Coordinates of C-alpha atoms and ligand atoms in Angstrom, one line a residue:
M1 CA 80.6 -54.2 -37.2
S2 CA 83.8 -52.4 -37.7
L3 CA 83.6 -48.6 -37.6
H4 CA 84.1 -46.8 -41.0
G5 CA 84.3 -43.3 -39.6
K6 CA 82.4 -41.8 -42.5
N7 CA 79.7 -39.1 -42.6
F8 CA 76.1 -39.9 -43.3
I9 CA 75.0 -37.6 -46.0
G10 CA 71.4 -38.8 -46.0
N11 CA 71.6 -42.5 -46.8
I12 CA 75.1 -42.1 -48.5
L13 CA 78.4 -42.6 -46.6
S14 CA 81.0 -40.1 -47.5
A15 CA 84.6 -39.3 -46.4
N16 CA 86.0 -36.7 -48.8
G17 CA 87.9 -34.6 -46.3
D18 CA 91.5 -34.9 -45.3
K19 CA 90.9 -34.0 -41.7
S20 CA 90.2 -36.8 -39.2
S21 CA 90.2 -37.5 -35.5
K22 CA 90.5 -40.5 -33.2
I23 CA 89.2 -41.1 -29.7
Y24 CA 91.7 -42.0 -27.0
D25 CA 91.2 -44.2 -23.9
I26 CA 91.3 -41.8 -20.9
H27 CA 93.5 -44.1 -18.8
S28 CA 95.9 -45.6 -21.3
N29 CA 95.8 -42.8 -23.9
E30 CA 95.7 -45.5 -26.5
P31 CA 93.4 -44.8 -29.5
L32 CA 90.1 -46.7 -29.6
E33 CA 89.1 -48.3 -32.9
G34 CA 88.1 -45.9 -35.6
V35 CA 89.2 -42.9 -37.6
F36 CA 86.5 -40.3 -38.0
Y37 CA 86.6 -38.1 -41.1
H38 CA 85.5 -34.5 -40.6
A39 CA 82.9 -33.4 -43.1
T40 CA 84.0 -31.0 -45.8
K41 CA 82.0 -27.9 -46.6
E42 CA 80.6 -29.6 -49.7
E43 CA 79.5 -32.6 -47.7
V44 CA 77.7 -30.5 -45.2
D45 CA 76.0 -28.5 -48.0
E46 CA 74.9 -31.7 -49.7
A47 CA 73.5 -33.1 -46.5
L48 CA 71.5 -29.9 -45.9
E49 CA 70.2 -29.7 -49.4
K50 CA 69.1 -33.3 -49.2
A51 CA 67.4 -32.5 -45.9
N52 CA 65.6 -29.6 -47.4
L53 CA 64.3 -31.6 -50.3
A54 CA 63.3 -34.4 -47.9
F55 CA 61.3 -32.0 -45.8
F56 CA 58.6 -31.5 -48.4
E57 CA 58.0 -35.3 -48.6
Y58 CA 58.7 -36.1 -44.9
K59 CA 56.3 -33.5 -43.5
E60 CA 53.5 -35.0 -45.4
K61 CA 53.9 -38.5 -44.0
T62 CA 51.0 -39.3 -41.7
Q63 CA 51.5 -39.3 -38.0
A64 CA 51.0 -43.1 -38.1
Q65 CA 53.9 -43.4 -40.6
R66 CA 56.2 -41.2 -38.5
A67 CA 55.3 -43.2 -35.4
E68 CA 56.2 -46.4 -37.2
F69 CA 59.5 -44.8 -38.2
L70 CA 60.3 -43.9 -34.6
E71 CA 59.5 -47.3 -33.4
T72 CA 61.7 -48.9 -36.1
I73 CA 64.6 -46.6 -35.0
A74 CA 64.1 -47.9 -31.5
D75 CA 64.1 -51.5 -32.7
E76 CA 67.2 -50.9 -34.8
I77 CA 69.0 -49.5 -31.8
M78 CA 68.2 -52.6 -29.8
N79 CA 69.4 -54.7 -32.7
L80 CA 72.9 -53.1 -32.3
G81 CA 73.1 -55.3 -29.2
D82 CA 76.0 -55.3 -26.9
E83 CA 78.3 -53.7 -29.5
L84 CA 76.6 -50.4 -28.8
I85 CA 76.9 -50.8 -25.0
V86 CA 80.6 -51.7 -25.2
R87 CA 81.5 -48.8 -27.4
T88 CA 79.5 -46.3 -25.4
I89 CA 81.2 -47.4 -22.2
A90 CA 84.6 -47.2 -23.8
E91 CA 83.9 -43.6 -25.1
S92 CA 82.1 -42.2 -22.0
N93 CA 83.7 -44.1 -19.1
L94 CA 80.2 -44.5 -17.7
P95 CA 79.4 -47.8 -16.1
R96 CA 77.4 -50.5 -17.9
P97 CA 74.2 -50.2 -15.8
R98 CA 74.1 -46.5 -16.5
I99 CA 74.6 -47.0 -20.3
E100 CA 72.1 -49.9 -20.4
G101 CA 69.6 -47.6 -18.6
E102 CA 70.4 -44.8 -20.9
R103 CA 69.7 -47.0 -23.9
G104 CA 66.4 -47.9 -22.3
R105 CA 65.6 -44.2 -21.9
T106 CA 66.6 -43.5 -25.5
V107 CA 64.4 -46.2 -26.9
G108 CA 61.6 -45.3 -24.5
Q109 CA 61.7 -41.6 -25.7
L110 CA 61.4 -42.7 -29.3
K111 CA 58.4 -44.9 -28.3
M112 CA 56.9 -42.1 -26.2
F113 CA 56.9 -39.8 -29.2
A114 CA 55.5 -42.6 -31.4
N115 CA 52.6 -42.9 -29.0
L116 CA 52.1 -39.2 -29.0
L117 CA 51.8 -39.3 -32.8
K118 CA 49.4 -42.3 -32.7
E119 CA 47.1 -40.4 -30.4
G120 CA 47.6 -37.2 -32.5
S121 CA 45.9 -34.5 -30.5
W122 CA 49.3 -32.8 -29.7
V123 CA 48.9 -30.7 -32.9
E124 CA 46.4 -28.5 -31.1
A125 CA 43.9 -28.5 -33.9
T126 CA 41.6 -25.5 -33.4
I127 CA 38.6 -24.7 -35.6
D128 CA 36.4 -21.7 -35.7
E129 CA 33.7 -22.3 -38.4
A130 CA 32.7 -19.6 -40.7
L131 CA 29.9 -17.3 -39.6
P132 CA 28.6 -15.8 -42.9
D133 CA 25.7 -14.1 -41.2
R134 CA 27.6 -12.5 -38.4
K135 CA 27.0 -8.8 -38.0
P136 CA 28.5 -6.3 -38.6
L137 CA 31.1 -8.5 -40.4
P138 CA 31.0 -12.2 -41.3
R139 CA 33.7 -14.6 -39.9
N140 CA 35.8 -16.7 -42.2
D141 CA 36.4 -20.4 -41.6
L142 CA 39.7 -20.5 -39.6
R143 CA 41.6 -23.6 -38.7
K144 CA 44.9 -23.7 -36.9
M145 CA 47.4 -26.4 -36.0
L146 CA 51.1 -27.0 -35.3
R147 CA 53.1 -27.8 -38.4
P148 CA 56.8 -28.8 -38.7
I149 CA 59.3 -25.9 -38.8
G150 CA 61.8 -27.4 -41.3
V151 CA 65.3 -28.8 -41.1
V152 CA 66.6 -29.2 -37.5
S153 CA 70.3 -29.2 -36.5
V154 CA 71.1 -31.2 -33.4
F155 CA 74.3 -30.9 -31.4
E156 CA 75.0 -34.0 -29.3
A157 CA 75.7 -33.7 -25.6
S158 CA 78.8 -35.3 -24.1
N159 CA 77.2 -36.3 -20.8
F160 CA 74.3 -38.4 -22.3
P161 CA 76.0 -40.2 -25.2
L162 CA 72.7 -41.9 -26.0
A163 CA 69.7 -40.1 -24.5
F164 CA 70.8 -36.5 -25.5
A165 CA 72.7 -37.5 -28.6
C166 CA 72.3 -38.9 -32.1
A167 CA 68.9 -40.5 -31.5
G168 CA 68.2 -38.6 -28.2
G169 CA 65.4 -36.3 -27.2
D170 CA 66.2 -33.5 -29.7
T171 CA 66.3 -35.9 -32.7
A172 CA 63.3 -37.9 -31.6
S173 CA 61.2 -34.8 -31.0
A174 CA 62.3 -33.2 -34.3
L175 CA 61.6 -36.3 -36.4
A176 CA 58.2 -36.7 -34.6
A177 CA 57.3 -33.2 -35.5
G178 CA 58.0 -33.9 -39.2
C179 CA 61.4 -32.3 -39.5
P180 CA 64.5 -33.8 -41.1
V181 CA 67.5 -33.8 -38.8
I182 CA 71.2 -33.2 -39.2
V183 CA 73.3 -34.3 -36.2
K184 CA 76.8 -32.8 -35.5
A185 CA 78.4 -35.8 -33.7
H186 CA 80.2 -35.0 -30.4
S187 CA 83.9 -35.4 -30.8
S188 CA 84.1 -37.5 -27.6
H189 CA 81.8 -40.3 -28.7
S190 CA 82.0 -40.5 -32.5
G191 CA 81.9 -44.3 -32.6
T192 CA 78.7 -44.4 -30.5
S193 CA 77.2 -41.8 -32.9
E194 CA 78.2 -43.8 -35.9
L195 CA 76.4 -47.0 -34.6
I196 CA 73.3 -45.0 -33.8
A197 CA 73.3 -43.3 -37.1
T198 CA 73.5 -46.7 -38.8
A199 CA 70.4 -47.8 -36.9
I200 CA 68.5 -44.6 -37.9
I201 CA 69.4 -44.9 -41.6
E202 CA 68.3 -48.6 -41.5
A203 CA 65.0 -47.4 -40.2
V204 CA 64.8 -44.6 -42.9
K205 CA 65.2 -47.3 -45.6
K206 CA 62.8 -49.8 -44.0
C207 CA 60.1 -47.2 -43.6
N208 CA 60.6 -45.7 -47.0
M209 CA 61.3 -42.2 -45.6
P210 CA 63.0 -39.9 -48.1
D211 CA 66.8 -39.9 -48.4
G212 CA 67.9 -36.8 -46.4
T213 CA 65.4 -37.3 -43.5
F214 CA 68.5 -37.9 -41.4
S215 CA 72.2 -37.0 -41.7
M216 CA 75.1 -37.1 -39.3
V217 CA 78.5 -35.4 -39.7
H218 CA 81.7 -35.4 -37.8
G219 CA 84.0 -32.4 -37.3
G220 CA 84.7 -29.5 -35.1
G221 CA 81.9 -27.3 -33.6
R222 CA 83.7 -24.2 -34.8
T223 CA 83.9 -25.3 -38.4
V224 CA 81.3 -27.9 -39.2
G225 CA 78.9 -27.0 -36.4
Q226 CA 78.9 -23.3 -37.2
Q227 CA 78.5 -24.0 -41.0
I228 CA 75.3 -26.0 -40.3
V229 CA 73.8 -23.3 -38.1
L230 CA 74.6 -20.6 -40.7
H231 CA 73.1 -22.5 -43.6
E232 CA 69.8 -21.0 -44.7
V233 CA 67.9 -24.3 -44.9
V234 CA 68.3 -24.9 -41.2
K235 CA 65.2 -23.7 -39.3
A236 CA 66.0 -24.6 -35.7
V237 CA 68.8 -25.8 -33.5
G238 CA 68.8 -28.2 -30.5
F239 CA 71.9 -28.0 -28.3
T240 CA 73.0 -29.3 -24.9
G241 CA 76.5 -28.3 -23.6
S242 CA 78.6 -25.4 -22.4
T243 CA 77.4 -21.8 -22.1
Q244 CA 80.2 -20.7 -24.4
G245 CA 79.2 -23.2 -27.1
G246 CA 75.4 -22.6 -26.8
M247 CA 75.8 -18.8 -26.8
K248 CA 78.1 -18.8 -29.8
L249 CA 75.5 -20.8 -31.8
F250 CA 72.7 -18.5 -30.5
E251 CA 74.6 -15.4 -31.6
L252 CA 75.3 -16.9 -35.1
A253 CA 71.7 -17.9 -35.5
N254 CA 70.6 -14.4 -34.8
Q255 CA 73.1 -12.8 -37.2
R256 CA 71.7 -14.9 -40.2
K257 CA 69.8 -13.3 -43.0
T258 CA 66.9 -15.4 -41.6
P259 CA 67.4 -15.6 -37.8
I260 CA 66.3 -19.0 -36.3
P261 CA 65.6 -20.3 -32.8
V262 CA 68.4 -22.0 -30.9
F263 CA 67.1 -24.2 -28.1
A264 CA 70.3 -24.4 -26.0
E265 CA 70.3 -26.0 -22.6
M266 CA 73.5 -24.7 -21.0
G267 CA 73.5 -25.9 -17.5
S268 CA 72.7 -24.6 -14.0
I269 CA 73.8 -24.7 -10.4
N270 CA 70.4 -25.9 -9.2
P271 CA 69.9 -24.2 -5.8
C272 CA 68.6 -26.5 -3.0
L273 CA 67.0 -24.7 -0.1
F274 CA 67.3 -26.5 3.3
L275 CA 64.6 -25.2 5.7
P276 CA 65.2 -25.5 9.4
S277 CA 63.0 -28.6 9.7
A278 CA 65.2 -30.3 7.1
L279 CA 68.4 -29.4 8.9
K280 CA 67.1 -31.2 12.1
D281 CA 67.5 -34.4 10.1
A282 CA 71.1 -33.5 9.3
E283 CA 72.4 -37.0 9.1
N284 CA 69.9 -38.3 6.5
M285 CA 70.0 -35.1 4.5
A286 CA 73.7 -35.0 4.3
E287 CA 73.8 -38.6 3.1
L288 CA 71.1 -38.1 0.5
Y289 CA 72.8 -35.0 -0.9
A290 CA 76.3 -36.4 -0.9
G291 CA 74.9 -39.1 -3.1
S292 CA 73.2 -36.6 -5.5
I293 CA 76.2 -34.4 -5.7
T294 CA 78.4 -37.3 -6.8
V295 CA 76.1 -39.5 -8.8
G296 CA 77.4 -39.9 -12.4
V297 CA 80.6 -38.1 -11.2
G298 CA 78.4 -34.9 -10.9
Q299 CA 78.2 -34.7 -14.7
F300 CA 74.5 -33.8 -14.8
C301 CA 73.0 -30.5 -15.7
T302 CA 70.7 -31.0 -12.7
N303 CA 73.6 -31.5 -10.2
P304 CA 72.8 -29.8 -6.9
G305 CA 75.6 -27.3 -7.1
L306 CA 74.3 -24.9 -4.5
I307 CA 72.9 -25.5 -1.0
L308 CA 71.2 -22.6 0.7
L309 CA 70.5 -22.5 4.4
V310 CA 69.9 -20.1 7.3
K311 CA 72.4 -20.7 10.1
D312 CA 70.8 -22.3 13.2
E313 CA 71.6 -24.9 15.9
N314 CA 71.6 -27.7 13.3
S315 CA 73.3 -26.2 10.4
E316 CA 76.9 -26.9 11.7
K317 CA 76.0 -30.6 12.1
F318 CA 74.6 -30.7 8.6
K319 CA 77.8 -29.2 7.2
S320 CA 80.0 -31.6 9.1
K321 CA 77.9 -34.6 8.1
L322 CA 78.0 -33.5 4.5
S323 CA 81.7 -33.2 4.7
E324 CA 82.1 -36.7 6.3
N325 CA 79.9 -38.2 3.6
I326 CA 81.8 -36.6 0.8
A327 CA 85.1 -37.7 2.3
Q328 CA 84.0 -41.3 2.0
I329 CA 83.2 -41.1 -1.8
T330 CA 85.9 -42.4 -4.1
P331 CA 86.8 -40.2 -7.1
S332 CA 85.6 -41.7 -10.4
T333 CA 86.5 -41.4 -14.0
M334 CA 85.0 -38.5 -15.9
L335 CA 83.5 -38.4 -19.4
S336 CA 86.7 -37.2 -21.2
S337 CA 90.1 -35.7 -20.5
S338 CA 88.8 -32.2 -21.5
I339 CA 85.9 -32.4 -19.1
Q340 CA 88.2 -33.7 -16.3
Q341 CA 90.6 -30.9 -16.9
A342 CA 87.8 -28.3 -17.0
F343 CA 86.5 -29.6 -13.7
E344 CA 90.0 -29.5 -12.1
K345 CA 90.6 -26.0 -13.3
S346 CA 87.2 -24.7 -12.2
R347 CA 87.5 -26.4 -8.8
E348 CA 91.0 -24.9 -8.2
E349 CA 90.0 -21.5 -9.3
T350 CA 86.9 -21.5 -7.1
L351 CA 88.7 -22.8 -4.1
S352 CA 91.4 -20.1 -4.4
Q353 CA 88.8 -17.3 -4.2
N354 CA 88.8 -15.2 -1.0
D355 CA 86.7 -16.2 1.9
I356 CA 85.8 -19.7 0.7
E357 CA 86.1 -22.6 3.2
L358 CA 86.8 -26.1 1.8
L359 CA 84.2 -28.1 3.8
G360 CA 85.2 -31.5 2.6
E361 CA 86.7 -33.6 -0.2
S362 CA 87.1 -37.2 -1.0
K363 CA 89.9 -38.6 1.3
L364 CA 91.4 -40.3 -1.8
K365 CA 93.2 -38.1 -4.3
N366 CA 92.0 -38.4 -7.8
T367 CA 94.0 -39.6 -10.8
R368 CA 94.2 -37.4 -13.9
A369 CA 91.1 -39.1 -15.3
E370 CA 89.0 -38.7 -12.2
G371 CA 86.9 -36.0 -10.5
R372 CA 87.4 -35.6 -6.7
P373 CA 84.1 -35.1 -4.8
T374 CA 84.3 -31.7 -3.1
V375 CA 82.0 -29.4 -1.0
A376 CA 82.8 -25.9 0.0
C377 CA 81.1 -23.1 2.0
V378 CA 80.8 -19.3 1.8
T379 CA 78.7 -16.7 3.6
A380 CA 75.8 -15.1 1.8
K381 CA 77.7 -11.8 1.5
T382 CA 80.7 -13.5 -0.2
F383 CA 78.4 -15.4 -2.5
I384 CA 76.5 -12.3 -3.6
S385 CA 79.6 -10.3 -4.2
N386 CA 81.6 -12.8 -6.3
P387 CA 80.2 -13.9 -9.6
K388 CA 82.6 -16.8 -9.7
F389 CA 80.4 -18.6 -7.1
H390 CA 77.4 -18.4 -9.4
E391 CA 79.1 -20.4 -12.2
E392 CA 78.4 -24.1 -12.9
I393 CA 81.3 -26.4 -12.0
F394 CA 80.6 -29.5 -14.1
G395 CA 81.5 -32.4 -11.8
P396 CA 81.1 -33.7 -8.3
Y397 CA 81.0 -30.3 -6.5
S398 CA 78.6 -28.3 -4.4
L399 CA 78.8 -25.0 -2.5
V400 CA 77.0 -24.4 0.7
V401 CA 75.8 -20.7 1.2
E402 CA 75.2 -19.9 4.8
C403 CA 72.8 -17.0 5.5
E404 CA 72.5 -15.1 8.8
S405 CA 68.8 -14.4 8.4
K406 CA 65.8 -14.9 6.2
D407 CA 66.4 -11.4 4.8
E408 CA 69.9 -12.4 3.7
L409 CA 68.4 -15.6 2.1
D410 CA 66.1 -13.3 0.1
L411 CA 69.1 -11.4 -1.2
V412 CA 70.9 -14.6 -2.1
I413 CA 67.9 -15.9 -4.1
E414 CA 67.5 -12.6 -5.8
S415 CA 71.1 -12.7 -6.9
L416 CA 70.6 -16.0 -8.7
E417 CA 70.5 -16.4 -12.4
G418 CA 68.0 -18.6 -14.2
Q419 CA 68.2 -22.3 -13.3
L420 CA 66.9 -25.6 -14.6
T421 CA 65.8 -26.7 -11.2
A422 CA 65.3 -25.5 -7.6
T423 CA 64.7 -27.8 -4.6
V424 CA 63.0 -27.2 -1.3
M425 CA 63.8 -29.5 1.6
G426 CA 61.7 -29.4 4.8
E427 CA 58.3 -29.9 6.4
E428 CA 55.1 -28.3 5.1
P429 CA 54.6 -25.8 8.0
D430 CA 58.1 -24.6 7.4
M431 CA 57.4 -24.3 3.7
L432 CA 54.5 -22.0 4.4
E433 CA 56.8 -19.9 6.6
F434 CA 59.2 -19.6 3.7
K435 CA 56.5 -19.2 1.0
K436 CA 58.0 -15.9 -0.3
Q437 CA 61.5 -17.4 -0.7
I438 CA 60.0 -20.6 -2.4
F439 CA 58.1 -18.5 -4.9
S440 CA 61.1 -16.4 -5.5
L441 CA 63.0 -19.6 -6.4
E442 CA 60.1 -20.7 -8.6
N443 CA 60.6 -17.4 -10.5
R444 CA 64.1 -18.5 -11.4
C445 CA 63.7 -22.1 -12.5
G446 CA 61.9 -24.5 -14.8
R447 CA 61.2 -27.2 -12.3
I448 CA 60.8 -26.8 -8.6
L449 CA 60.8 -29.9 -6.5
F450 CA 60.1 -30.7 -2.9
N451 CA 61.9 -33.1 -0.6
G452 CA 63.9 -34.9 -3.2
V453 CA 67.1 -34.5 -5.2
P454 CA 67.2 -32.7 -8.6
T455 CA 69.3 -35.4 -10.3
G456 CA 67.1 -37.8 -12.3
V457 CA 64.8 -36.3 -14.8
E458 CA 61.6 -38.2 -15.6
V459 CA 60.8 -38.4 -19.3
C460 CA 57.0 -37.8 -19.5
H461 CA 54.3 -35.3 -20.6
S462 CA 54.6 -33.1 -17.5
M463 CA 58.4 -32.7 -17.4
Q464 CA 59.9 -29.3 -17.8
H465 CA 63.7 -29.4 -18.5
G466 CA 64.7 -25.9 -19.3
G467 CA 64.6 -22.6 -17.4
P468 CA 65.2 -18.9 -17.5
F469 CA 68.4 -17.7 -19.2
P470 CA 71.3 -18.6 -18.8
A471 CA 70.0 -22.1 -18.0
A472 CA 68.4 -22.2 -21.4
T473 CA 68.0 -19.7 -24.3
D474 CA 64.2 -20.0 -24.1
S475 CA 62.4 -20.8 -20.9
R476 CA 59.1 -21.4 -22.7
F477 CA 60.3 -24.8 -23.9
T478 CA 61.6 -28.1 -22.6
S479 CA 64.2 -30.5 -24.0
V480 CA 62.8 -33.5 -22.1
G481 CA 59.4 -35.1 -22.3
T482 CA 56.7 -34.8 -25.0
G483 CA 56.7 -31.0 -24.7
A484 CA 60.1 -31.0 -26.5
I485 CA 58.2 -31.4 -29.8
R486 CA 56.9 -27.9 -29.5
R487 CA 60.3 -26.5 -30.3
F488 CA 60.2 -27.8 -33.8
V489 CA 56.7 -26.8 -34.9
R490 CA 55.0 -23.5 -35.6
P491 CA 51.3 -22.7 -35.7
V492 CA 49.7 -22.2 -39.1
C493 CA 46.2 -21.0 -39.7
F494 CA 44.3 -22.1 -42.8
Q495 CA 41.6 -19.6 -43.7
D496 CA 38.7 -20.8 -45.9
C497 CA 40.8 -23.7 -47.1
P498 CA 38.9 -26.4 -49.1
N499 CA 38.3 -29.5 -47.0
S500 CA 40.1 -31.8 -49.5
L501 CA 43.3 -29.7 -49.2
L502 CA 43.4 -29.5 -45.4
P503 CA 45.7 -31.7 -43.3
E504 CA 43.9 -34.7 -41.9
E505 CA 43.9 -33.1 -38.4
L506 CA 41.8 -30.2 -39.6
K507 CA 39.4 -31.9 -42.0
D508 CA 35.6 -31.7 -41.2
E509 CA 35.4 -35.5 -40.7
N510 CA 38.2 -35.6 -38.1
P511 CA 39.5 -38.9 -39.5
L512 CA 42.1 -39.3 -36.8
E513 CA 39.5 -38.7 -34.0
I514 CA 41.8 -36.3 -32.3
L515 CA 40.8 -33.9 -29.6
R516 CA 40.2 -30.5 -31.1
I517 CA 38.8 -27.2 -30.1
V518 CA 35.8 -26.6 -32.3
N519 CA 33.9 -23.4 -31.9
D520 CA 35.1 -22.9 -28.3
K521 CA 34.5 -26.5 -27.2
Y522 CA 36.9 -29.5 -26.8
T523 CA 35.6 -32.4 -28.9
R524 CA 36.5 -35.5 -30.9
E525 CA 33.4 -35.2 -33.0
S526 CA 33.4 -34.4 -36.7
L527 CA 31.9 -31.2 -37.9
Ligands
NAP601 P1 80.6 -28.1 -25.5 O1 82.0 -27.8 -25.5 O2 79.6 -27.0 -25.4 O3 80.3 -28.9 -26.8 C1 79.0 -29.4 -27.2 C2 78.9 -29.4 -28.7 O4 79.0 -28.0 -29.2 C3 80.1 -30.1 -29.4 O5 79.6 -30.7 -30.5 C4 81.0 -29.0 -29.7 O6 81.8 -29.3 -30.9 C5 80.1 -27.8 -30.1 N1 80.6 -26.5 -29.8 C6 81.3 -26.1 -28.7 N2 81.7 -24.9 -28.8 C7 81.3 -24.4 -30.0 C8 81.4 -23.2 -30.7 N3 82.0 -22.2 -30.2 N4 80.8 -23.1 -32.0 C9 80.2 -24.2 -32.5 N5 80.0 -25.4 -31.9 C10 80.6 -25.5 -30.6 O7 80.2 -29.1 -24.3 P2 81.0 -30.4 -23.9 O8 82.1 -30.8 -24.7 O9 79.9 -31.5 -23.8 O10 81.4 -30.1 -22.4 C11 82.2 -29.0 -22.1 C12 81.5 -28.3 -20.9 O11 80.1 -28.0 -21.2 C13 81.5 -29.1 -19.6 O12 82.7 -29.0 -18.9 C14 80.3 -28.5 -18.9 O13 80.7 -27.3 -18.2 C15 79.4 -28.1 -20.0 N6 78.3 -29.1 -20.2 C16 77.1 -28.8 -19.8 C17 76.0 -29.7 -20.0 C18 74.6 -29.4 -19.7 O14 73.9 -30.4 -19.4 N7 74.2 -28.2 -19.8 C19 76.3 -30.9 -20.6 C20 77.6 -31.2 -21.0 C21 78.5 -30.3 -20.8 P3 83.3 -29.8 -30.7 O15 83.5 -30.5 -29.4 O16 83.5 -30.7 -31.9 O17 84.1 -28.6 -30.8

């Protein structure tokens, strides 16, 4: 399939604008196939108006129909075959096994939401039957469930060109919830986005979903992206990327006549606390962490960017082993020139701060496409006093913070902003000794893990990927796992509604046999 570079205005392809962009190979600087036409204001408006019209029909599709739609999208993505894999590798510079794995994750996410819909209980149907004889006042018949919020705008992430992108977790959860989606394609992988959008539109047609259920547009975030967020028909935003981008969209959304939620996941330095019992195993710990810091060239929001320890007889050995391991790791190609340049700049700026020690770096120098694995070290006092050390460096980098005492460790943890993850390494008796510090970490993160590495996020019901600000704009929600659907629904209570008018999930007969709370009790029974 050759790439047309057009925008998907619902089911119609359109390229009315005179602005366009290409994608360049990071090594040769030669353009890849395809010219991508930025959407005009009129095209964006048309896509959003179509989405708004589609909402009223799409939200009334049964859960089974939406499940079939998600499964069909998954099939259509697989039908793209190797062409998708080849294009995604060319645009992201990520290796084939990673991209094939990510395709598996993308398709798996769609099927996971399809299964959630087939089971149906996620809508939290809750019924309190009328009590006409209650004294002093009767009770009305009250029935509540989660209903779709409306049109959702999705901003693709650069670091997961499939799984956090056009048909990624945000799109899958919004479509599952019953919301039409408009995707703002990421400028670093527009060809991948086009292929995936083609698959989604194929599924829209095969499953007889309304035109406008899905749209995808190209163009700059500051023009096309902001126009989408400011449009009154948009009711929620899903975003993964930089703090600057996420916060801009968050501010705009709050300045609208009708403010809307922006679920922005903006990264984290993911503190990892090494307890004394973990430092005893310096060799293995250093090897494990050197791997986690550099996997995927460190381009994960869960990258272990901060290692906390209390100085003892083993901490020096741990630091020197970590430095040795990092020195052995070859620099690798990053996602894009802009991300490589951003990494280089942040690395240099950080290493030029006062009182920072460069612990180790890859013994091979990087090319202008690559990120050089690096670890540095500061004292607790230096860390606390310099906000620069609290910033995410997106790439293969981590900072060791050496504390003189447990009290100093307390102060370091208290100085931390909200995080996606926190990790504790050590043996159980040690963990009990450091219980206060561990729960202080828990207070600042969305996922706390023990004796592992934060990279690698399981997609499942119990996952929490989100955390207190500034890791995310709303710590009550997750962007990974089935819980992600809750971002795009709102509770609605039907009071004294005739049974024939109620959504299936709330009808007396409970035709879907879902689990409901009826008069204080969990049950699948009909009334
Ligand atoms: P980004 O610059 O935040 O871009 C993400 C998306 O938001 C793009 O579609 C971009 O559009 C749009 N955007 C950016 N700034 C905007 C603004 N002011 N108004 C409206 N839309 C805006 O992220 P990126 O390009 O993926 O990577 C840049 C940096 O973000 C990285 O170096 C890293 O620090 C961070 N990052 C974090 C994560 C994470 O997991 N939290 C993931 C990836 C990147 P255009 O590109 O078309 O302008």
